[in-house]
Short mmCIF file of C-alpha atoms and ligand atoms in Angstrom, two decimals:
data_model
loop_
_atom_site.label_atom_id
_atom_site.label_comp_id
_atom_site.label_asym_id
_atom_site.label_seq_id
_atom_site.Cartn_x
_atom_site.Cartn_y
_atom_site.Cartn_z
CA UNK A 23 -60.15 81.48 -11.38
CA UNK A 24 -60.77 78.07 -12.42
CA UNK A 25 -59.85 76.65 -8.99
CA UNK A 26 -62.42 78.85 -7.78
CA UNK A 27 -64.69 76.93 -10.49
CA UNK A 28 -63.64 73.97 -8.94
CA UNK A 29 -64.67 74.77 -5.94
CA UNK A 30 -67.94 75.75 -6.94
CA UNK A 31 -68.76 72.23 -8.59
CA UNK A 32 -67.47 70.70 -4.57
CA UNK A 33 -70.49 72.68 -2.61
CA UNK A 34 -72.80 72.56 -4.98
CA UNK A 35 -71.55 68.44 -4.35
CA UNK A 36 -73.29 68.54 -1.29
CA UNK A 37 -76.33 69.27 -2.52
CA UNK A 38 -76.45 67.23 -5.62
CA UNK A 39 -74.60 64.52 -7.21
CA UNK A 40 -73.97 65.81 -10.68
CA UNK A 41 -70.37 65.83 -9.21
CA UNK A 42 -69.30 63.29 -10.40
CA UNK A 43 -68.65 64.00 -13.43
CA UNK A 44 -67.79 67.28 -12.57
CA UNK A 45 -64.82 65.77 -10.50
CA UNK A 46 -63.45 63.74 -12.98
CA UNK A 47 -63.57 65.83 -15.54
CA UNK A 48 -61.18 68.41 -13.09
CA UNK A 49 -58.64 65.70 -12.73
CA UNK A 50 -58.13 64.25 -16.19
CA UNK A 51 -57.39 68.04 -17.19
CA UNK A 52 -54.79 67.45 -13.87
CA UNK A 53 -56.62 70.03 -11.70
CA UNK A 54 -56.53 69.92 -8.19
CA UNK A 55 -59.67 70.73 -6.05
CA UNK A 56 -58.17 73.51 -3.65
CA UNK A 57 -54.15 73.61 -3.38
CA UNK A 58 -51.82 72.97 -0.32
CA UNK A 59 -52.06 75.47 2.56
CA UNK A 60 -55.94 76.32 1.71
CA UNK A 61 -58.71 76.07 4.25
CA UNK A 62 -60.31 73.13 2.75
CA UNK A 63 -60.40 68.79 2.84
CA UNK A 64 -62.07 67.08 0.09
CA UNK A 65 -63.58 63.68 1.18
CA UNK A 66 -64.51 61.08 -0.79
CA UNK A 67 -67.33 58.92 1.21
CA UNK A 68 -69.07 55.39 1.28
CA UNK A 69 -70.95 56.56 4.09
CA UNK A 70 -74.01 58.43 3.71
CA UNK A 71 -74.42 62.44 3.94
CA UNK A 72 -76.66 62.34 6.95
CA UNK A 73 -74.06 60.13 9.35
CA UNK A 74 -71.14 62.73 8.56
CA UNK A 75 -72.70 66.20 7.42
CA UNK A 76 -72.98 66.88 11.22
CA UNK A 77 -69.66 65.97 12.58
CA UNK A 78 -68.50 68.31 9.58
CA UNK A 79 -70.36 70.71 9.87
CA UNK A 80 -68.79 71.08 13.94
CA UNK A 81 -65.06 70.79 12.73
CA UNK A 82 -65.37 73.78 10.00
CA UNK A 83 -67.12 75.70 12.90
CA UNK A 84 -63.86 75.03 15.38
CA UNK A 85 -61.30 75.47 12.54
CA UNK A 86 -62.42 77.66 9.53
CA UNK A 87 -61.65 74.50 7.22
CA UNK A 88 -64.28 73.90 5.02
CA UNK A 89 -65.12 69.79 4.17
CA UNK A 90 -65.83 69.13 0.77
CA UNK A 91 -67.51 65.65 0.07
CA UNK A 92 -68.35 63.31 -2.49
CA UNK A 93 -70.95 60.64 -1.65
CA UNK A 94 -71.28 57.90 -3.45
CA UNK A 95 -72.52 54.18 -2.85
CA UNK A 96 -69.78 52.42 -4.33
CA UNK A 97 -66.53 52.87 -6.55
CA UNK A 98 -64.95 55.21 -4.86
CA UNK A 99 -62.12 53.09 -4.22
CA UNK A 100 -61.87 52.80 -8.36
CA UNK A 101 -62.62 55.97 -8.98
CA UNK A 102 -59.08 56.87 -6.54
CA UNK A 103 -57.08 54.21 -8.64
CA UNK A 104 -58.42 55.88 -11.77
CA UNK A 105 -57.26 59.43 -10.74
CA UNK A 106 -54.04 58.36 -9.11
CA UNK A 107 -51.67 61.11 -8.32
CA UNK A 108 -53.95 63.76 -9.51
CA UNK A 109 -57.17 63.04 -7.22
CA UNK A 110 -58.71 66.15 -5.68
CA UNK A 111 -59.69 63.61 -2.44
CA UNK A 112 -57.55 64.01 0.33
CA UNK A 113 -59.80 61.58 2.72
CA UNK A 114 -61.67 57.79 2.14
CA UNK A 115 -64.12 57.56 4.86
CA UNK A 116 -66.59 54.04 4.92
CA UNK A 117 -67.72 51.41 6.96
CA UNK A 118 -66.62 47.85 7.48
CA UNK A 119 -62.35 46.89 7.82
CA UNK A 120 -62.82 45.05 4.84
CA UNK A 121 -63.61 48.43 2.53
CA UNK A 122 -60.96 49.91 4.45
CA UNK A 123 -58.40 47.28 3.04
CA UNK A 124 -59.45 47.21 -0.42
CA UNK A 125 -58.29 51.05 -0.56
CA UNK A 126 -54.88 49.76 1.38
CA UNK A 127 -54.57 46.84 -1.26
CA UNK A 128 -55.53 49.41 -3.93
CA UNK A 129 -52.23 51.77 -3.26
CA UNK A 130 -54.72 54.44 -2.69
CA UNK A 131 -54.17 55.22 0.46
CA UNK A 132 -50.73 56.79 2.67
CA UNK A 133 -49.74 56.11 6.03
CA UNK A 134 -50.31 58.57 8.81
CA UNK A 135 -48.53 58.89 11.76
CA UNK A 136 -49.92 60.78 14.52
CA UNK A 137 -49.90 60.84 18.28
CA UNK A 138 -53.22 61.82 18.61
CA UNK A 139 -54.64 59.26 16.67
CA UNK A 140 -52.43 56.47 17.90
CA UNK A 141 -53.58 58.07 22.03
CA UNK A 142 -56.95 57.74 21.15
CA UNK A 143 -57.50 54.79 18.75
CA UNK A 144 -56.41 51.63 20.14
CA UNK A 145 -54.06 48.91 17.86
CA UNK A 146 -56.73 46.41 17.48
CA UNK A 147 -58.83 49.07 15.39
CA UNK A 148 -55.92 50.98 12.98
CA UNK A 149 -53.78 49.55 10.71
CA UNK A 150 -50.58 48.53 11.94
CA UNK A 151 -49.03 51.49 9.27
CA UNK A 152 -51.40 54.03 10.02
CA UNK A 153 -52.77 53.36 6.29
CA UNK A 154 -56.71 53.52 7.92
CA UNK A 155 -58.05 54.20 11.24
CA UNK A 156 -61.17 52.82 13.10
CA UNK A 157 -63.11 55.71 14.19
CA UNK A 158 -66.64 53.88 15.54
CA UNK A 159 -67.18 50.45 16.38
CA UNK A 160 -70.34 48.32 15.49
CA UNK A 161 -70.96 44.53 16.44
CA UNK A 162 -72.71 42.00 14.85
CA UNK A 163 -75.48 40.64 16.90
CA UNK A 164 -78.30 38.26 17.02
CA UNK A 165 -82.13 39.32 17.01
CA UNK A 166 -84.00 37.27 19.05
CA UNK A 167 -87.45 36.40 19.28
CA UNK A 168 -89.68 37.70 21.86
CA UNK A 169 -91.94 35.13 21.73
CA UNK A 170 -90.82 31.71 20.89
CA UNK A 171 -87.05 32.09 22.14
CA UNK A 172 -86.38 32.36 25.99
CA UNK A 173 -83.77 33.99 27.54
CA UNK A 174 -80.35 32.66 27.36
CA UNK A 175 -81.38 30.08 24.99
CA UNK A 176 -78.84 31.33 22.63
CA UNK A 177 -75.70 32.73 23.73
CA UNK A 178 -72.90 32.29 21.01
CA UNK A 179 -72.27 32.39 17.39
CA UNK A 180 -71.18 28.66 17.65
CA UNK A 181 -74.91 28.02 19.08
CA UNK A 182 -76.26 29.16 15.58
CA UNK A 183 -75.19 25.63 14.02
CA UNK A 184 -76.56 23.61 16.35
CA UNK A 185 -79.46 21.23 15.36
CA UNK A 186 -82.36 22.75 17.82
CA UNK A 187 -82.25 26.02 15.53
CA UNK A 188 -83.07 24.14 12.05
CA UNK A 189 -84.94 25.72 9.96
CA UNK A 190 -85.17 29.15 12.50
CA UNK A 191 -82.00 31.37 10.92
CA UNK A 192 -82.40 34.15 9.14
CA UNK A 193 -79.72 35.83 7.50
CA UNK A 194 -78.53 38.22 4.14
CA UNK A 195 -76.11 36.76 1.76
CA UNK A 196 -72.95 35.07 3.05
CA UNK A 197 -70.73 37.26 0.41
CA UNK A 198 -72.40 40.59 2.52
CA UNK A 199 -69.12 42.33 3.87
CA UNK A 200 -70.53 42.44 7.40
CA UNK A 201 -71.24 38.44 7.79
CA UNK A 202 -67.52 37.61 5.65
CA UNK A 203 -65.79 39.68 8.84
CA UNK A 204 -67.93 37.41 11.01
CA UNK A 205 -66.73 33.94 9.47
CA UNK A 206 -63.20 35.49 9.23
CA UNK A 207 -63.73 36.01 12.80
CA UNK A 208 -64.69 32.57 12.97
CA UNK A 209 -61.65 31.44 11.22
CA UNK A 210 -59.15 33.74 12.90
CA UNK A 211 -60.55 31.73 16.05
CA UNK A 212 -61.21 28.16 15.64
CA UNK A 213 -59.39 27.83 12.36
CA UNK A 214 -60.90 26.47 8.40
CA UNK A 215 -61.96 23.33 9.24
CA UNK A 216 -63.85 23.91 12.10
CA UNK A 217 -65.17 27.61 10.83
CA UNK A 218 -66.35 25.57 7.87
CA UNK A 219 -68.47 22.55 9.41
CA UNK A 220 -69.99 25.74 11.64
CA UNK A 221 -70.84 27.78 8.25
CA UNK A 222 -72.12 24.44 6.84
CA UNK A 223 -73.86 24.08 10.32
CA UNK A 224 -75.63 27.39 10.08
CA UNK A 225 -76.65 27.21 6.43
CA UNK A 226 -78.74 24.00 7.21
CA UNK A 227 -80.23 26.04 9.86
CA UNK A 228 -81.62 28.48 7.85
CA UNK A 229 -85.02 29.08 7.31
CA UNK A 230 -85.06 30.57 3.57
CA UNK A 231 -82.79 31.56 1.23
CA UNK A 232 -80.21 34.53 2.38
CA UNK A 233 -81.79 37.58 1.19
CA UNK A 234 -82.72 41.13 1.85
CA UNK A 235 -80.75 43.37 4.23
CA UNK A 236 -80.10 43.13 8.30
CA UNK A 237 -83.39 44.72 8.83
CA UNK A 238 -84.97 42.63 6.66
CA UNK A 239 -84.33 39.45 8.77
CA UNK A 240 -85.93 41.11 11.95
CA UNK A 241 -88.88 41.92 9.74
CA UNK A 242 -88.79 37.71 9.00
CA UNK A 243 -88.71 37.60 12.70
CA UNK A 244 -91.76 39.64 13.15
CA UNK A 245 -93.73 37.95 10.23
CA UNK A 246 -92.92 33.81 11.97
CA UNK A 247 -90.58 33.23 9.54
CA UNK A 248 -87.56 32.65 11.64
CA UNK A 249 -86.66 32.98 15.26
CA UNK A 250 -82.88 34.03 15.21
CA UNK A 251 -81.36 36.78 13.02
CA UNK A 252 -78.27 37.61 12.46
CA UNK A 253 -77.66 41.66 12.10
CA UNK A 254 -75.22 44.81 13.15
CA UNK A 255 -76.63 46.42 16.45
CA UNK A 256 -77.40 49.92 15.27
CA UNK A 257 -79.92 48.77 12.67
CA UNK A 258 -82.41 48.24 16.18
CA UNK A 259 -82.17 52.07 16.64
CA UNK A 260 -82.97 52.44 13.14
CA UNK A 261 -85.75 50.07 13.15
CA UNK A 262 -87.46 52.29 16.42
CA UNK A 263 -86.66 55.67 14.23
CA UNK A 264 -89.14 54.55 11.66
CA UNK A 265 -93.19 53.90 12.14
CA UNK A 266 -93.61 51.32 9.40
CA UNK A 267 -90.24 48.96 11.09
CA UNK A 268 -91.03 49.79 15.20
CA UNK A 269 -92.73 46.57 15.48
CA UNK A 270 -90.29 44.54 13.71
CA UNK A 271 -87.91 45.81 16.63
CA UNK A 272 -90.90 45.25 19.05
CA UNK A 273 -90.56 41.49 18.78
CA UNK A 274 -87.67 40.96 19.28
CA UNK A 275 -84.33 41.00 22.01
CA UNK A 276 -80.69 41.60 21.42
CA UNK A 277 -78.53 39.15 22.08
CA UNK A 278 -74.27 40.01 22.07
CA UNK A 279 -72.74 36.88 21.85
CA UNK A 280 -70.03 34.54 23.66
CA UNK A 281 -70.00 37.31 26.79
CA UNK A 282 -69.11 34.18 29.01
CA UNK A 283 -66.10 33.30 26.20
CA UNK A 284 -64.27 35.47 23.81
CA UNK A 285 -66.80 38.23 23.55
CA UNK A 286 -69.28 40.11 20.72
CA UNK A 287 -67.43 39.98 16.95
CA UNK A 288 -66.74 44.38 16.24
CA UNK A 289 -66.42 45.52 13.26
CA UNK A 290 -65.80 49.86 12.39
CA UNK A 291 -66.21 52.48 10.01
CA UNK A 292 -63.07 54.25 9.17
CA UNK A 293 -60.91 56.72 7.62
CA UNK A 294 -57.92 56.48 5.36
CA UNK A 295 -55.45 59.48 3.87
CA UNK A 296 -55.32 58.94 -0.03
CA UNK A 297 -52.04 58.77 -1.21
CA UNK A 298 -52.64 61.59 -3.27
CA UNK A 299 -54.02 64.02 -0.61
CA UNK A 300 -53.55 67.60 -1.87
CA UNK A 301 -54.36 68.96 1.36
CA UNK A 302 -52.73 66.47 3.91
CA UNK A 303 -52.46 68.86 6.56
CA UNK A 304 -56.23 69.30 6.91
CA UNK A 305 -57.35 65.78 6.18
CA UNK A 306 -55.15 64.87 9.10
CA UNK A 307 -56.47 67.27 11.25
CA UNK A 308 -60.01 66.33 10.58
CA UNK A 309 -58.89 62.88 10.95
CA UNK A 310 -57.57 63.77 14.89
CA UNK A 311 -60.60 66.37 15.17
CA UNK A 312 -62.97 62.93 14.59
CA UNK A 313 -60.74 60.52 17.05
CA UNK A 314 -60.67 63.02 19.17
CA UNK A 315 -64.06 66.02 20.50
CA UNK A 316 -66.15 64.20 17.19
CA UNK A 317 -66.31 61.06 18.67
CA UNK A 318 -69.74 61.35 20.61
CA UNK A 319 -70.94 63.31 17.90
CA UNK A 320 -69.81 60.72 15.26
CA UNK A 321 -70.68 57.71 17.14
CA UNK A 322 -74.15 59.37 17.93
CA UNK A 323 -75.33 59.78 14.43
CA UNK A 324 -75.77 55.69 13.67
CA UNK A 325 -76.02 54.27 17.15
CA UNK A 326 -72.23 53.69 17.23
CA UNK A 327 -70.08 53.17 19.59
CA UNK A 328 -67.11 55.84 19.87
CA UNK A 329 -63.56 53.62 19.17
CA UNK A 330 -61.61 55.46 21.85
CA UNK A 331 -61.96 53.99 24.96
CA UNK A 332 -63.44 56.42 27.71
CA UNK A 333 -65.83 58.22 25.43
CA UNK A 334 -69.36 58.10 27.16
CA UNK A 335 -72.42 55.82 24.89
CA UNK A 336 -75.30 57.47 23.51
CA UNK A 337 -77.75 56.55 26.80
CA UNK A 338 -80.60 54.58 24.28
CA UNK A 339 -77.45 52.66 22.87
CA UNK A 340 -76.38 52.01 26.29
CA UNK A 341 -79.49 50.93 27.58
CA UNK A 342 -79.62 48.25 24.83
CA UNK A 343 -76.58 46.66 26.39
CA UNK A 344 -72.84 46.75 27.73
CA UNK A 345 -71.03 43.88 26.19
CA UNK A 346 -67.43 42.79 26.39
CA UNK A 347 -65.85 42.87 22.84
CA UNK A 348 -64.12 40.25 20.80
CA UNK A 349 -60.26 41.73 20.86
CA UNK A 350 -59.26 40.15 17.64
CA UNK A 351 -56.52 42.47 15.92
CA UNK A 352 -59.05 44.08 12.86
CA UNK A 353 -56.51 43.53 10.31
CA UNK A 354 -56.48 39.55 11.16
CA UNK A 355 -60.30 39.94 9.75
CA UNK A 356 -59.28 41.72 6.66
CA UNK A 357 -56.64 39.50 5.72
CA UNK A 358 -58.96 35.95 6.43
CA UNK A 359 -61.88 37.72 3.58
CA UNK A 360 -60.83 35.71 0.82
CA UNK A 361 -60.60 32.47 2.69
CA UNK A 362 -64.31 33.51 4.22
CA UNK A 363 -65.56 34.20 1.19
CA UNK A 364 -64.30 30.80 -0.61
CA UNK A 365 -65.93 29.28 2.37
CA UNK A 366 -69.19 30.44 1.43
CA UNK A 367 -69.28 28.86 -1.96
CA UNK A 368 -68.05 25.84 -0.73
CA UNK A 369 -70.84 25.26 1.79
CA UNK A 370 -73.29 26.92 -1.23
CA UNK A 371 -74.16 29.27 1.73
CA UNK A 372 -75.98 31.44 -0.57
CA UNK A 373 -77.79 28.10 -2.71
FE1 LIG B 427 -74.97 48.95 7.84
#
C-alpha cells in the first residue's frame, strides 16, 4: 500500500517537480521506490525531460518496465550521497565525463559489468570499472564567422592563442565543465606548461569578458562582437530549431579542429548504476537497451552523435560535418579537471 503511494508521487514526477520532496521524504522513513524483481527503474537525471522522455518512452514499450525519473538541474549527485544505501534511484544519467566522475568520486555509483555494454561502447568512452558509461558523444567546436573569417583560416585549438585573433574570441567562463575538459585535453596533450601559456594565449585573445552560454557567443558573432567562438556542436541544431537564434547560426561556419593532427576534443553524456540501485536488474537493462536499439533514438534527440561505432548520424548532423575524433582515454580528462581548473585562475581566465 504505501509502495503503491510511492509510486504514485514517481509519475506524477514526470509531470511536476513537487518530487522532490516527495522523494526524500520516502527515503529518510527508509522506503524504497518499487522493490527488487518489479517492472520498474527509477532515474535520477541532469539531463533534461525532453532529450530522454522519448528513448523511455520506446524501452517500456519493448519491455513492460516502466522508467521513473527525477529531473533536476543540479544536486543530484548530493542528493545520492545524502540518501546513501536507502536511495530509491537505481540510474545517474548527465552530460559531460566530468559530472560523471564526481558521482564515481562521490561512492555513489557501482560498477557494471556487461558484455553488451563493453561490445558496443568503446574503452575510450566508459570507465575503466564499468562505474559510468558514455552513451553519446559531443565535440567542442569553433563557430566561425561567415563574413570576416575565410576558410581554413583557423584550423586548431592551438590557433586560438595566436596573436592575429586578438581581441576576436568569444567564449563562456573558463570554470564551465565543457571548456575545463577542453584545457584538460590540452594538458593531457602538450602538458601544464605549455597548456598554460596557450590558456594565457587565448584569454588575451578575447574580445570581452567570458560570459553567457555557448549560444550566446554565436549570438556575439552575429552582433560584430567577435569572430571565433568557442561552443559544443549540437547547440548549431539548436540555434536553426528556434526563429529568434536562426540567424545567429546563419553567420556563421563550423569548424572541427586539428583534423590534419590529433583530431576534434569529444566529450559524452552518460550513465552510471548508483550503488544503491534497488532495481539493478532493470537499470542495467535500460542501460544495454540505450547502448544498444536507443542509440539513434538517443543520439537524435540533441544532435548527438551515437558512442557505438557503426550506428548511422542523424543526416542534418551529418551534413554539418564528418570529423576524425581526438582518441584521448575520457577518464585522462576527468582526472586533469582540477589541474584545468587551477589553470584558469592562474591565467585570471575569467578576470
Ligand atoms: Fe550543453
Amino acid at each position: 500500500m504505501r509502495e503503491a503511494g510511492l509510486r504514485r508521487h514517481w509519475s506524477r514526477g514526470l509531470l511536476g517537480s513537487c518530487v522532490v520532496a516527495t522523494v526524500l521524504a520516502a527515503t529518510v522513513s527508509g522506503a524504497t521506490l518499487s522493490s527488487a524483481g518489479s517492472s520498474e527503474v527509477n532515474v535520477y537525471s541532469l539531463r533534461q525531460s525532453f532529450l530522454v522522455k522519448p528513448l523511455f518512452d520506446a524501452f517500456t514499450q519493448e519491455t513492460g518496465i516502466k522508467v521513473n525519473v527525477v529531473f533536476a538541474k543540479k544536486g543530484l549527485v548530493q542528493r545520492l550521497k545524502s540518501e546513501g544505501a536507502n536511495s530509491p534511484a537505481d540510474l545517474l544519467f548527465t552530460v559531460d565525463v566530468g559530472r560523471l566522475q564526481d558521482a564515481y568520486d562521490a561512492g555513489v555509483t557501482q560498477a557494471v559489468s556487461s558484455s553488451v555494454l563493453s561490445a558496443a561502447i568503446p574503452t575510450t568512452y566508459r570507465h575503466p570499472e564499468g562505474h559510468w558509461y558514455g552513451m553519446t558523444t559531443r565535440v567542442r567546436i569553433l563557430y566561425v564567422s561567415k563574413d570576416r573569417v575565410q576558410p581554413g583560416e583557423i584550423k586548431r585549438y592551438e590557433d586560438l592563442a595566436d596573436l592575429k585573433w586578438r581581441g576576436r574570441i568569444c567564449t563562456r567562463s573558463g570554470k564551465n565543465s565543457y571548456n575545463l575538459a577542453l584545457i584538460a585535453s590540452m594538458i593531457a596533450h602538450h602538458g601544464e606548461a605549455e597548456a598554460e601559456k596557450w590558456l594565457a594565449g587565448v584569454k588575451a585573445n578575447l574580445a570581452r569578458r567570458p560570459q553567457g552560454n555557448d549560444r550566446a557567443q554565436v549570438k556575439a558573432i552575429h552582433a560584430g562582437e567577435c569572430d571565433v567562438a568557442i561552443g559544443n556542436h549540437y547547440y548549431y541544431g539548436k540555434m536553426l530549431e528556434k526563429e529568434d537564434q536562426r540567424a545567429w547560426a546563419g553567420s556563421v561556419y563550423l569548424v572541427f579542429p586539428n583534423q590534419a593532427g590529433r583530431g576534434t576534443h569529444v566529450n559524452i553524456s552518460g550513465v552510471a548504476l548508483t550503488k544503491a540501485a534497488p532495481n539493478k536488474a532493470n537499470a542495467i537493462q535500460l542501460m544495454e537497451f540505450l547502448a544498444g536499439p536507443g542509440q539513434t533514438l538517443y543520439a537524435e534527440q540533441n544532435y548527438e552523435y551515437p558512442v557505438k561505432p557503426g550506428v548511422p548520424w542523424l543526416p542534418q548532423v551529418k551534413a554539418w560535418g564528418v570529423f576524425k575524433s581526438d582518441e584521448l582515454n575520457i577518464s585522462a580528462l576527468a582526472e586533469l579537471r582540477a589541474a584545468a581548473a587551477r589553470m584558469v585562475d592562474r591565467v585570471g581566465f575569467d578576470g
